[in-house]
Amino acid sequence: MSSELESLYQQIILDHAKRRVGQGSVDPSSGAGSELAAGCSTGESHQLNPICGDEVTLRVWLADSRIERVAWEGAGCAISMASASVLTELVSGSTRDDMMEQLDCFRELMRSRGTVVPDEEVLGDAAAFAGVSRFPARVKCAMLAWVALEEAVLAANS
Amino acid sequence: MPILSAPSHPLANDEVARIRNDFPLLANELNGRPLIYLDSGATSQNPVSVMEAEQEYYEQRNAAVHRGAHTLAVEATDAYENARSLVASFVGASPEEIIFTSNATEALNLVAYSLSNASSGRGGEAARPYALGPGDSIVVTEMEHHANLIPWQELAARTGASLRYIPVDDDGALRLEEAAAVIDGSTKLLAFTHVSNVLGTINPVAELVALARKVGALTVLDACQSVPHLPIDVTELDVDFMAFSGHKMLGPTGIGALYGRSKHLRAMPPFLTGGSMITTVTMERAEYLPPPSRFEAGTQRISQAVALGSAVNYLAETGMARIEEWERLLGERLVAGLEAVEGIRVLGPRSGQPRIGLASFDVDGVHAHDVGQYLASRGIAVRVGHHCAQPLHRRLGLTASTRASTYLYNTTDEVDAFLTAVTEVRSFFGASAIGGSV
Ligand SMILES: Cc1ncc(COP(=O)(O)O)c(C=O)c1O
């Protein structure tokens, strides 16, 4: 098996592509109830990669600048689905500022064409996507959910 | 210029091995493996003779055509017009019925915009029968490439005509019984693909043309996937217009052609306007040259046309009937092989039914992008995505598929190596174990 291919499809990625943490209804009321305070603000974003048709609709719930919950619906390749899943696990409970740092760090990694060593402190499991940066055609797949997250947070704050 | 005659014995792997020597790119590696190029449906590779023709043109003859009296200009003009004759006889047309364009997309847009201009009154009395308006309809099919769909959507929007389509069934075949109802007295134009770039299906041109003819509608054939792979005689097909692209038939990028029946081209107004397509120009107005010049405004794609002429010679020397038969074998091997792999759904005709050397498929639980990435790691180049046919994919319940497409230079060993790699895909992504979605 080619090691190039394995650097792209790390086991963590293949696992998350199947587990899909956070996949579920993005209905604004779907998170209402016990643990979500009535004071939550929420925002949604839909992202489409017109080249391959990958799609993600992602919703965040924020309380006191903290990400209380992320939910998403989508269809696409293993990279885009795993990225949404890893992101959900990573940013849930983070402050808005921490999330922005994670996003910047991930974006820099994706743009690096394999030249940046991922900061596992900041990125956690998302560091497994480092190999994607050497496949420019797939960077958009990995970024899709992150772009949706950024927009959803903006929408929640506006 | 006579087309050279081809041998009559069938193509076989040993001859294909010699053919491959003419295509330098095929000797390359992909990800450290010998390249297996199964993406000729997107674009084909070029033989050395085609690249040399383009280089020879630049080294010996480069000049503006139809402009200037010096010897070079004459030679360039001859080379360009000779290329037109070669392409014309390759598809059974007369030279004045062949218009060079940059690709098939532009060729289809040329027809749409010429009709659009006729609809806004350009082209005078002669062009009036080509006008469309409210109450008229344009008919396409549900399996069209976007290049043979969007220009008609736009033409309909500009003229007020309606756009209708002939639906496909679950296997992707045109529902001809519906075609007879969709094409009616309001239909001014029927545009359809000869061979589907997703399904590999060969559509029944004669039946569709007969339906259009009965109501007096113009016919436009998208021959992008047929002219490169099948012997084509446009007079036999009896369509009014036919578009194809050079880069899919061993030629360079940047050149394509539109065939148009003479009586239509002579009556239709131009699409692009400017130099090289006029007779008399005043500050107020211009008179236009007869076709094909009327439709070739500005400095043309001369070196590309010359190279396309060379490509056509290469194909004719090899023999289109032999290429068709070889690719029929490869296509059947592809489909039969894919159908035998668990978890694979082949789109389009089943094994044993006519198709060109092209097969698109869905792998249960693995997205097409991931399939393509896996195959690339094995040195195999295929196409993934919607192949510019979103409505067709939607109809088949998919957003994307993986497509393998052959040409005269592919061997049965390559098809077999591809099939072996495909059998490995689901276990790599863990899809066979859970049998569900990844
Ligand atoms: C059936 C069909 N029609 C139209 C086109 C458009 O060709 P081009 O992009 O060369 O204009 C293609 C190629 O992609 C095709 O396969």
XYZ file of C-alpha atoms and ligand atoms in Angstrom:
612
model
C 0.000 0.000 0.000
C 1.310 3.391 -0.891
C 2.432 5.433 2.084
C 1.299 8.609 0.322
C -2.223 7.282 0.417
C -1.927 6.319 4.080
C -0.607 9.763 4.962
C -3.823 11.126 3.458
C -6.230 8.607 4.901
C -4.943 8.333 8.476
C -6.814 5.779 10.549
C -8.265 8.595 12.671
C -9.759 10.082 9.519
C -11.246 6.815 8.319
C -12.726 6.229 11.783
C -14.250 9.682 11.995
C -15.615 9.338 8.452
C -17.700 6.491 9.832
C -18.467 7.813 13.339
C -19.476 11.270 12.170
C -19.583 13.000 15.548
C -22.147 15.788 15.533
C -24.050 14.596 12.486
C -27.713 15.200 13.104
C -30.459 17.735 12.861
C -29.368 21.347 12.431
C -32.837 22.590 13.292
C -32.373 25.589 15.619
C -34.768 24.071 18.154
C -33.097 20.670 18.078
C -30.671 21.659 20.791
C -33.285 23.188 23.074
C -33.855 21.556 26.393
C -31.970 20.618 29.465
C -28.342 21.559 29.048
C -28.766 24.412 26.580
C -29.579 27.618 28.355
C -32.317 29.745 26.915
C -29.734 32.491 26.449
C -27.859 30.647 23.691
C -27.329 32.385 20.385
C -27.200 30.194 17.323
C -26.056 30.465 13.729
C -25.975 28.258 10.643
C -23.945 28.037 7.460
C -24.263 25.933 4.324
C -21.128 25.226 2.288
C -20.907 23.522 -1.088
C -17.856 22.484 -3.023
C -19.069 22.915 -6.607
C -16.212 20.814 -7.970
C -17.186 17.586 -6.247
C -20.608 18.360 -4.797
C -19.554 17.897 -1.162
C -22.004 19.683 1.100
C -22.127 20.601 4.765
C -24.762 22.510 6.711
C -23.467 23.296 10.172
C -25.094 24.972 13.187
C -23.447 26.255 16.359
C -24.942 27.255 19.657
C -22.965 29.830 21.643
C -23.380 30.901 25.260
C -21.144 33.536 26.818
C -18.729 33.251 23.868
C -18.404 29.542 24.480
C -19.337 26.934 21.900
C -21.992 24.878 23.604
C -22.875 22.630 20.739
C -22.195 21.901 17.073
C -24.480 19.923 14.775
C -24.153 19.256 11.067
C -25.725 17.539 8.123
C -23.797 16.709 5.010
C -22.744 14.398 2.249
C -19.331 13.996 0.748
C -16.011 12.243 0.692
C -14.250 10.676 3.664
C -12.041 13.742 4.129
C -14.892 16.249 4.300
C -17.080 14.090 6.529
C -14.221 13.208 8.883
C -13.224 16.855 9.088
C -16.722 17.861 10.202
C -16.691 15.097 12.787
C -13.247 15.912 14.198
C -14.080 19.592 14.296
C -17.256 18.951 16.274
C -15.349 17.012 18.901
C -12.529 19.550 19.009
C -14.381 22.832 19.320
C -17.325 21.789 21.462
C -16.806 23.512 24.799
C -14.050 25.796 23.458
C -14.264 29.532 23.851
C -14.847 31.504 20.711
C -11.241 32.758 20.837
C -9.810 29.253 21.207
C -11.932 28.118 18.301
C -10.586 30.965 16.174
C -7.041 29.921 17.040
C -7.834 26.327 16.096
C -9.330 27.477 12.814
C -6.324 29.675 11.962
C -3.954 26.872 12.858
C -5.892 24.366 10.728
C -6.109 26.754 7.785
C -2.373 27.426 7.910
C -1.724 23.693 7.984
C -3.983 23.106 4.971
C -2.263 25.843 2.955
C 1.218 24.572 3.770
C 1.610 21.942 1.025
C 3.173 19.656 3.593
C 5.713 22.159 4.936
C 4.156 22.781 8.352
C 4.325 20.367 11.283
C 0.886 20.353 12.904
C 0.533 21.695 16.429
C -1.183 18.798 18.168
C -1.673 20.880 21.329
C -3.997 23.169 19.436
C -5.406 20.815 16.821
C -5.834 17.521 18.645
C -7.170 14.883 16.221
C -7.388 17.513 13.491
C -3.579 17.246 13.239
C -4.227 13.970 11.401
C -5.239 16.039 8.389
C -1.657 17.235 7.864
C -1.244 14.787 4.963
C -4.156 16.410 3.123
C -2.093 19.548 2.559
C 0.046 17.631 0.073
C -3.041 16.945 -2.048
C -4.147 20.429 -3.132
C -7.274 19.015 -4.780
C -8.445 17.726 -1.395
C -7.724 20.767 0.785
C -11.167 22.186 0.021
C -12.714 18.941 1.281
C -10.938 19.257 4.636
C -11.748 22.972 4.923
C -15.438 22.719 4.081
C -16.779 22.203 7.610
C -14.295 24.688 9.066
C -15.470 27.417 6.711
C -19.034 26.550 7.688
C -18.078 26.814 11.369
C -16.496 30.226 10.883
C -19.586 31.542 9.115
C -21.982 29.971 11.577
C -20.189 31.602 14.507
C -20.315 34.949 12.719
C -24.019 34.462 12.100
C -24.608 33.570 15.742
C -22.922 36.764 16.863
C -24.690 39.060 14.504
C -7.007 15.942 -49.521
C -7.641 12.198 -49.385
C -7.861 10.465 -46.040
C -5.408 7.606 -45.918
C -6.885 4.155 -45.839
C -6.679 1.977 -42.761
C -5.838 -1.726 -42.419
C -8.801 -4.055 -42.139
C -7.656 -6.557 -39.500
C -8.947 -5.916 -35.970
C -6.887 -3.955 -33.464
C -5.240 -6.146 -30.848
C -2.952 -5.686 -27.848
C 0.279 -6.079 -29.866
C -0.670 -3.311 -32.278
C -1.937 -1.168 -29.399
C 1.483 -1.608 -27.782
C 3.032 -0.067 -30.916
C 0.426 2.697 -30.983
C 1.356 3.560 -27.398
C 4.891 4.354 -28.531
C 3.446 7.307 -30.430
C 2.114 8.827 -27.187
C 4.996 10.016 -24.991
C 2.802 10.914 -22.030
C 1.616 7.327 -21.671
C 5.143 6.290 -20.677
C 4.933 8.500 -17.570
C 4.442 7.388 -14.018
C 1.671 8.405 -11.657
C 2.504 8.210 -7.952
C 5.468 5.964 -8.651
C 3.471 3.493 -10.738
C 3.221 3.138 -14.508
C 0.448 5.469 -15.602
C -2.828 3.817 -16.593
C -4.708 6.600 -18.319
C -8.451 5.953 -18.252
C -9.655 9.529 -18.598
C -9.763 10.043 -22.360
C -13.443 10.925 -22.100
C -12.283 14.134 -20.408
C -9.308 14.730 -22.664
C -7.203 12.453 -24.832
C -3.430 12.304 -25.136
C -1.546 13.518 -28.224
C 0.596 11.462 -30.569
C 4.009 12.883 -31.483
C 2.806 13.539 -35.041
C 0.174 15.968 -33.764
C 2.671 17.855 -31.613
C 5.099 17.945 -34.526
C 2.443 19.294 -36.858
C 1.874 22.206 -34.507
C 5.590 22.819 -34.108
C 6.211 22.536 -37.850
C 3.511 25.113 -38.440
C 5.207 27.577 -36.093
C 8.661 26.847 -37.499
C 7.708 27.030 -41.178
C 4.387 28.704 -41.868
C 3.233 30.970 -39.072
C 1.305 33.946 -40.434
C -2.167 35.413 -40.239
C -4.580 33.569 -42.514
C -6.824 35.212 -45.093
C -4.867 38.441 -44.610
C -1.756 39.457 -46.517
C -0.211 38.622 -49.859
C 3.166 37.314 -48.804
C 4.054 33.667 -49.324
C 3.880 32.804 -45.633
C 0.348 34.092 -45.405
C -0.594 31.977 -48.379
C 1.010 28.894 -46.856
C -0.660 29.503 -43.495
C -4.007 29.929 -45.214
C -3.483 26.717 -47.168
C -2.541 24.836 -44.011
C -5.621 26.139 -42.198
C -7.998 25.377 -45.053
C -6.418 21.992 -45.576
C -7.110 21.209 -41.923
C -10.725 22.200 -42.473
C -10.954 19.800 -45.424
C -9.443 16.972 -43.384
C -11.866 17.480 -40.512
C -14.769 17.809 -42.947
C -14.039 14.573 -44.748
C -13.423 12.819 -41.423
C -17.097 13.388 -40.545
C -18.493 13.229 -44.075
C -19.118 16.960 -44.460
C -18.071 19.566 -47.044
C -15.394 22.042 -45.965
C -17.737 25.030 -46.071
C -19.939 23.253 -43.513
C -17.160 23.104 -40.911
C -16.616 26.084 -38.617
C -13.623 26.036 -36.312
C -14.368 27.036 -32.727
C -12.327 26.794 -29.544
C -14.223 23.732 -28.327
C -17.593 22.036 -28.468
C -18.951 24.378 -25.825
C -18.295 27.354 -28.067
C -19.730 25.491 -31.053
C -23.013 24.908 -29.207
C -23.076 28.496 -27.984
C -22.475 29.670 -31.543
C -25.710 28.017 -32.652
C -27.593 29.307 -29.604
C -26.385 32.884 -30.049
C -26.950 32.898 -33.793
C -30.552 31.818 -33.186
C -30.778 34.397 -30.433
C -29.625 37.101 -32.829
C -32.139 35.902 -35.405
C -34.780 36.106 -32.675
C -33.983 39.758 -32.106
C -34.404 40.429 -35.786
C -30.809 40.231 -36.993
C -30.035 38.546 -40.290
C -33.033 39.979 -42.153
C -35.622 38.025 -44.058
C -33.398 34.976 -44.569
C -32.902 34.524 -40.835
C -36.541 34.890 -39.869
C -37.260 31.124 -39.830
C -34.532 30.799 -37.177
C -36.218 33.149 -34.724
C -37.668 31.783 -31.494
C -40.205 33.405 -29.215
C -42.926 32.770 -26.647
C -44.961 29.744 -27.633
C -41.954 27.974 -29.146
C -40.119 25.190 -27.389
C -36.552 23.893 -27.264
C -36.130 20.222 -26.397
C -33.055 18.629 -24.794
C -32.573 15.405 -22.843
C -32.058 14.709 -19.164
C -28.629 13.201 -19.869
C -26.977 16.272 -21.382
C -23.563 17.613 -20.508
C -23.981 21.136 -19.133
C -22.481 22.407 -22.418
C -25.553 21.161 -24.263
C -28.018 22.330 -21.625
C -27.136 25.769 -20.315
C -26.816 27.495 -23.733
C -30.430 26.358 -24.403
C -31.614 27.468 -20.965
C -30.157 30.876 -21.743
C -31.604 30.969 -25.248
C -35.022 30.089 -23.833
C -34.700 32.807 -21.198
C -33.697 35.418 -23.791
C -36.398 34.566 -26.310
C -39.313 33.555 -24.107
C -39.348 30.055 -25.574
C -39.842 27.158 -23.169
C -37.260 24.470 -22.459
C -38.420 20.865 -22.217
C -36.569 17.648 -21.815
C -36.832 13.999 -22.719
C -36.495 12.092 -19.421
C -34.314 9.048 -18.821
C -35.341 5.821 -17.079
C -33.671 4.296 -14.014
C -30.956 2.783 -16.205
C -30.296 6.130 -17.819
C -31.828 5.259 -21.201
C -33.890 7.913 -22.974
C -37.619 7.314 -22.643
C -38.401 7.468 -26.322
C -42.123 6.900 -25.821
C -42.120 10.246 -23.967
C -39.998 11.930 -26.609
C -42.862 11.661 -29.053
C -45.024 13.701 -26.670
C -42.360 16.208 -25.622
C -41.491 17.057 -29.228
C -44.567 18.700 -30.682
C -45.674 21.421 -33.069
C -44.141 24.128 -30.855
C -40.677 22.581 -31.011
C -38.175 24.654 -32.946
C -35.037 22.839 -31.919
C -33.978 19.464 -30.555
C -30.496 19.272 -28.995
C -29.188 15.937 -27.738
C -26.017 14.042 -27.164
C -24.972 11.244 -29.498
C -23.100 9.346 -26.779
C -23.533 10.112 -23.083
C -20.312 11.187 -21.390
C -21.564 9.590 -18.155
C -23.374 6.458 -19.314
C -21.555 5.560 -22.499
C -24.971 4.973 -24.098
C -25.244 5.461 -27.843
C -28.515 7.296 -28.464
C -30.835 6.413 -31.372
C -30.072 9.406 -33.590
C -32.291 8.323 -36.475
C -35.407 7.986 -34.317
C -34.889 11.333 -32.626
C -34.117 13.116 -35.877
C -37.292 11.634 -37.382
C -39.369 13.048 -34.502
C -37.808 16.481 -34.963
C -38.154 16.346 -38.724
C -41.849 15.569 -38.442
C -42.465 18.886 -36.666
C -39.901 20.873 -38.652
C -37.491 21.361 -35.735
C -33.755 21.889 -36.153
C -31.498 19.172 -34.736
C -28.264 19.787 -32.836
C -26.070 16.793 -32.031
C -23.438 16.908 -29.295
C -20.894 14.541 -30.831
C -18.112 15.116 -28.283
C -18.060 11.467 -27.241
C -18.875 9.952 -30.630
C -16.641 11.640 -33.210
C -13.473 10.529 -31.344
C -14.605 6.930 -30.936
C -16.992 5.902 -33.745
C -16.969 6.245 -37.534
C -19.184 9.273 -38.184
C -20.885 10.328 -41.373
C -22.904 13.434 -40.695
C -24.935 13.107 -43.889
C -26.060 9.680 -42.713
C -26.889 11.042 -39.259
C -28.842 13.762 -41.058
C -28.629 16.316 -38.239
C -28.574 20.063 -38.895
C -25.709 20.859 -36.524
C -23.041 18.784 -34.843
C -20.432 19.891 -32.287
C -17.187 18.214 -31.229
C -13.912 19.038 -29.487
C -10.396 18.464 -30.786
C -8.815 17.696 -27.428
C -10.931 14.568 -27.043
C -9.748 13.156 -30.394
C -5.941 13.262 -30.119
C -5.834 16.967 -30.975
C -4.667 19.930 -28.940
C -6.787 22.051 -26.605
C -8.259 25.272 -27.931
C -9.840 23.833 -31.070
C -13.230 22.336 -31.794
C -15.665 22.344 -34.650
C -19.248 22.959 -35.542
C -20.788 21.205 -38.501
C -23.751 23.118 -39.902
C -25.915 22.211 -42.866
C -25.070 24.699 -45.608
C -28.565 26.041 -46.164
C -28.793 26.965 -42.470
C -25.357 28.496 -42.165
C -25.979 30.630 -45.255
C -29.155 32.054 -43.707
C -28.083 32.501 -40.105
C -26.665 35.712 -38.616
C -23.174 35.703 -37.075
C -22.437 35.110 -33.401
C -19.072 36.847 -32.886
C -18.329 39.809 -35.135
C -15.210 41.736 -36.122
C -12.365 41.183 -38.549
C -12.122 38.423 -41.155
C -15.859 37.836 -41.395
C -16.966 40.863 -43.442
C -17.114 42.132 -47.011
C -17.977 45.847 -46.765
C -17.914 47.928 -43.610
C -19.102 51.501 -43.148
C -19.332 53.467 -39.920
C -22.961 52.390 -39.660
C -23.072 48.773 -40.780
C -21.337 45.748 -42.221
C -21.956 43.049 -44.807
C -20.881 39.562 -43.876
C -18.961 36.880 -45.720
C -20.648 33.577 -46.514
C -20.017 30.667 -44.142
C -17.763 29.355 -42.779
C -15.923 32.721 -42.630
C -19.042 34.502 -41.351
C -18.723 32.477 -38.166
C -14.943 32.784 -37.715
C -14.392 36.323 -36.470
C -10.914 37.522 -35.626
C -7.569 35.762 -35.896
C -8.219 32.065 -35.781
C -6.683 29.088 -33.951
C -4.445 28.229 -36.856
C -1.792 26.025 -35.286
C -4.450 24.134 -33.339
C -6.497 23.575 -36.499
C -3.401 22.280 -38.291
C -2.697 19.939 -35.386
C -6.308 18.757 -35.371
C -5.927 17.970 -39.062
C -2.966 15.810 -38.144
C -4.964 14.109 -35.360
C -7.735 13.294 -37.777
C -5.184 11.748 -40.129
C -3.827 9.630 -37.301
C -7.305 8.362 -36.466
C -8.187 7.734 -40.107
C -4.961 5.841 -40.716
C -5.630 3.674 -37.691
C -9.207 3.210 -38.838
C -12.295 4.395 -36.987
C -14.112 1.100 -37.470
C -11.178 -0.694 -35.852
C -11.058 1.823 -33.005
C -14.793 1.432 -32.461
C -14.493 -2.341 -32.277
C -11.455 -2.283 -29.966
C -13.161 0.114 -27.611
C -16.333 -1.945 -27.716
C -14.248 -4.846 -26.386
C -12.611 -2.670 -23.739
C -15.969 -1.173 -22.725
C -17.555 -4.604 -22.399
C -14.572 -5.808 -20.340
C -14.905 -2.763 -18.092
C -18.616 -3.209 -17.491
C -18.583 -6.984 -17.090
C -15.654 -6.628 -14.677
C -17.277 -3.861 -12.649
C -20.612 -5.669 -12.444
C -18.787 -8.620 -10.890
C -17.422 -6.496 -8.010
C -19.548 -6.516 -4.868
C -20.941 -3.140 -3.874
C -20.550 -1.558 -7.305
C -23.392 -0.086 -9.287
C -22.598 0.553 -12.937
C -24.537 3.450 -14.470
C -26.039 3.038 -17.922
C -26.334 -0.006 -20.141
C -25.776 -3.472 -18.637
C -23.026 -5.757 -19.825
C -23.781 -7.080 -23.291
C -25.600 -3.916 -24.387
C -24.029 -1.366 -26.725
C -21.768 1.255 -25.166
C -18.480 2.921 -25.959
C -15.318 2.274 -23.933
C -16.593 4.228 -20.967
C -18.156 3.224 -17.670
C -19.245 5.293 -14.691
C -20.014 3.633 -11.406
C -20.922 4.161 -7.791
C -19.108 2.332 -4.999
C -21.418 1.604 -2.091
C -20.183 3.387 1.006
C -17.254 5.149 -0.651
C -17.458 8.613 -2.157
C -16.240 8.982 -5.753
C -13.490 11.366 -4.663
C -12.059 8.734 -2.376
C -12.365 6.071 -5.069
C -10.438 8.290 -7.483
C -7.776 9.008 -4.880
C -7.297 5.319 -4.198
C -7.009 4.532 -7.910
C -4.520 7.386 -8.383
C -2.304 5.804 -5.738
C -2.267 2.753 -8.040
C -1.218 4.882 -11.003
C -4.716 4.912 -12.472
C -6.176 8.196 -13.742
C -9.985 8.321 -13.795
C -12.539 11.094 -13.560
C -14.603 11.689 -10.419
C -17.506 14.034 -9.763
C -20.653 14.841 -11.684
C -18.856 14.978 -15.056
C -20.689 18.205 -15.926
C -24.005 16.354 -15.825
C -25.631 17.280 -12.522
C -29.253 16.729 -13.604
C -28.457 13.203 -14.797
C -26.679 12.341 -11.553
C -29.578 13.732 -9.546
C -31.988 11.615 -11.602
C -29.910 8.520 -10.806
C -29.902 9.430 -7.106
C -26.226 10.394 -6.959
C -24.165 13.547 -6.570
C -21.009 12.053 -8.018
C -19.625 8.964 -9.703
C -16.294 7.563 -10.836
C -15.706 7.226 -14.587
C -13.182 5.158 -16.490
C -12.923 5.885 -20.200
C -10.700 4.280 -22.811
C -9.195 5.133 -26.161
C -7.330 3.378 -28.947
C -4.154 3.304 -26.838
C -5.548 1.372 -23.867
C -4.798 -2.327 -23.433
C -6.844 -5.113 -21.899
C -4.124 -5.413 -19.235
C -4.807 -1.843 -18.206
C -8.516 -2.517 -17.890
C -7.729 -5.597 -15.796
C -5.349 -3.646 -13.530
C -8.062 -1.047 -13.065
C -10.613 -3.730 -12.166
C -8.239 -5.283 -9.637
C -7.702 -1.900 -7.982
C -11.458 -1.295 -7.864
C -11.970 -4.550 -5.959
C -9.628 -3.219 -3.234
C -11.408 0.093 -2.706
C -14.168 -0.900 -0.318
C -11.939 -2.811 2.042
C -9.414 0.050 2.153
C -12.117 2.456 3.279
C -13.691 -0.108 5.593
C -16.904 -0.040 3.610
C -17.186 -3.754 2.926
C -16.913 -4.628 6.616
C -19.782 -2.429 7.721
C -21.584 -2.525 4.378
C -22.822 0.960 5.091
C -21.727 4.483 4.558
C -18.272 5.863 5.134
C -20.819 15.012 -24.143
C -19.985 16.245 -23.988
N -20.450 17.422 -24.420
C -19.745 18.547 -24.321
C -18.490 18.560 -23.758
C -17.753 19.860 -23.670
O -16.561 19.814 -24.347
P -15.542 21.031 -24.225
O -15.331 21.244 -22.772
O -14.328 20.554 -24.930
O -16.176 22.194 -24.888
C -17.960 17.362 -23.284
C -16.633 17.291 -22.654
O -16.416 17.555 -21.506
C -18.726 16.183 -23.407
O -18.263 15.008 -22.952
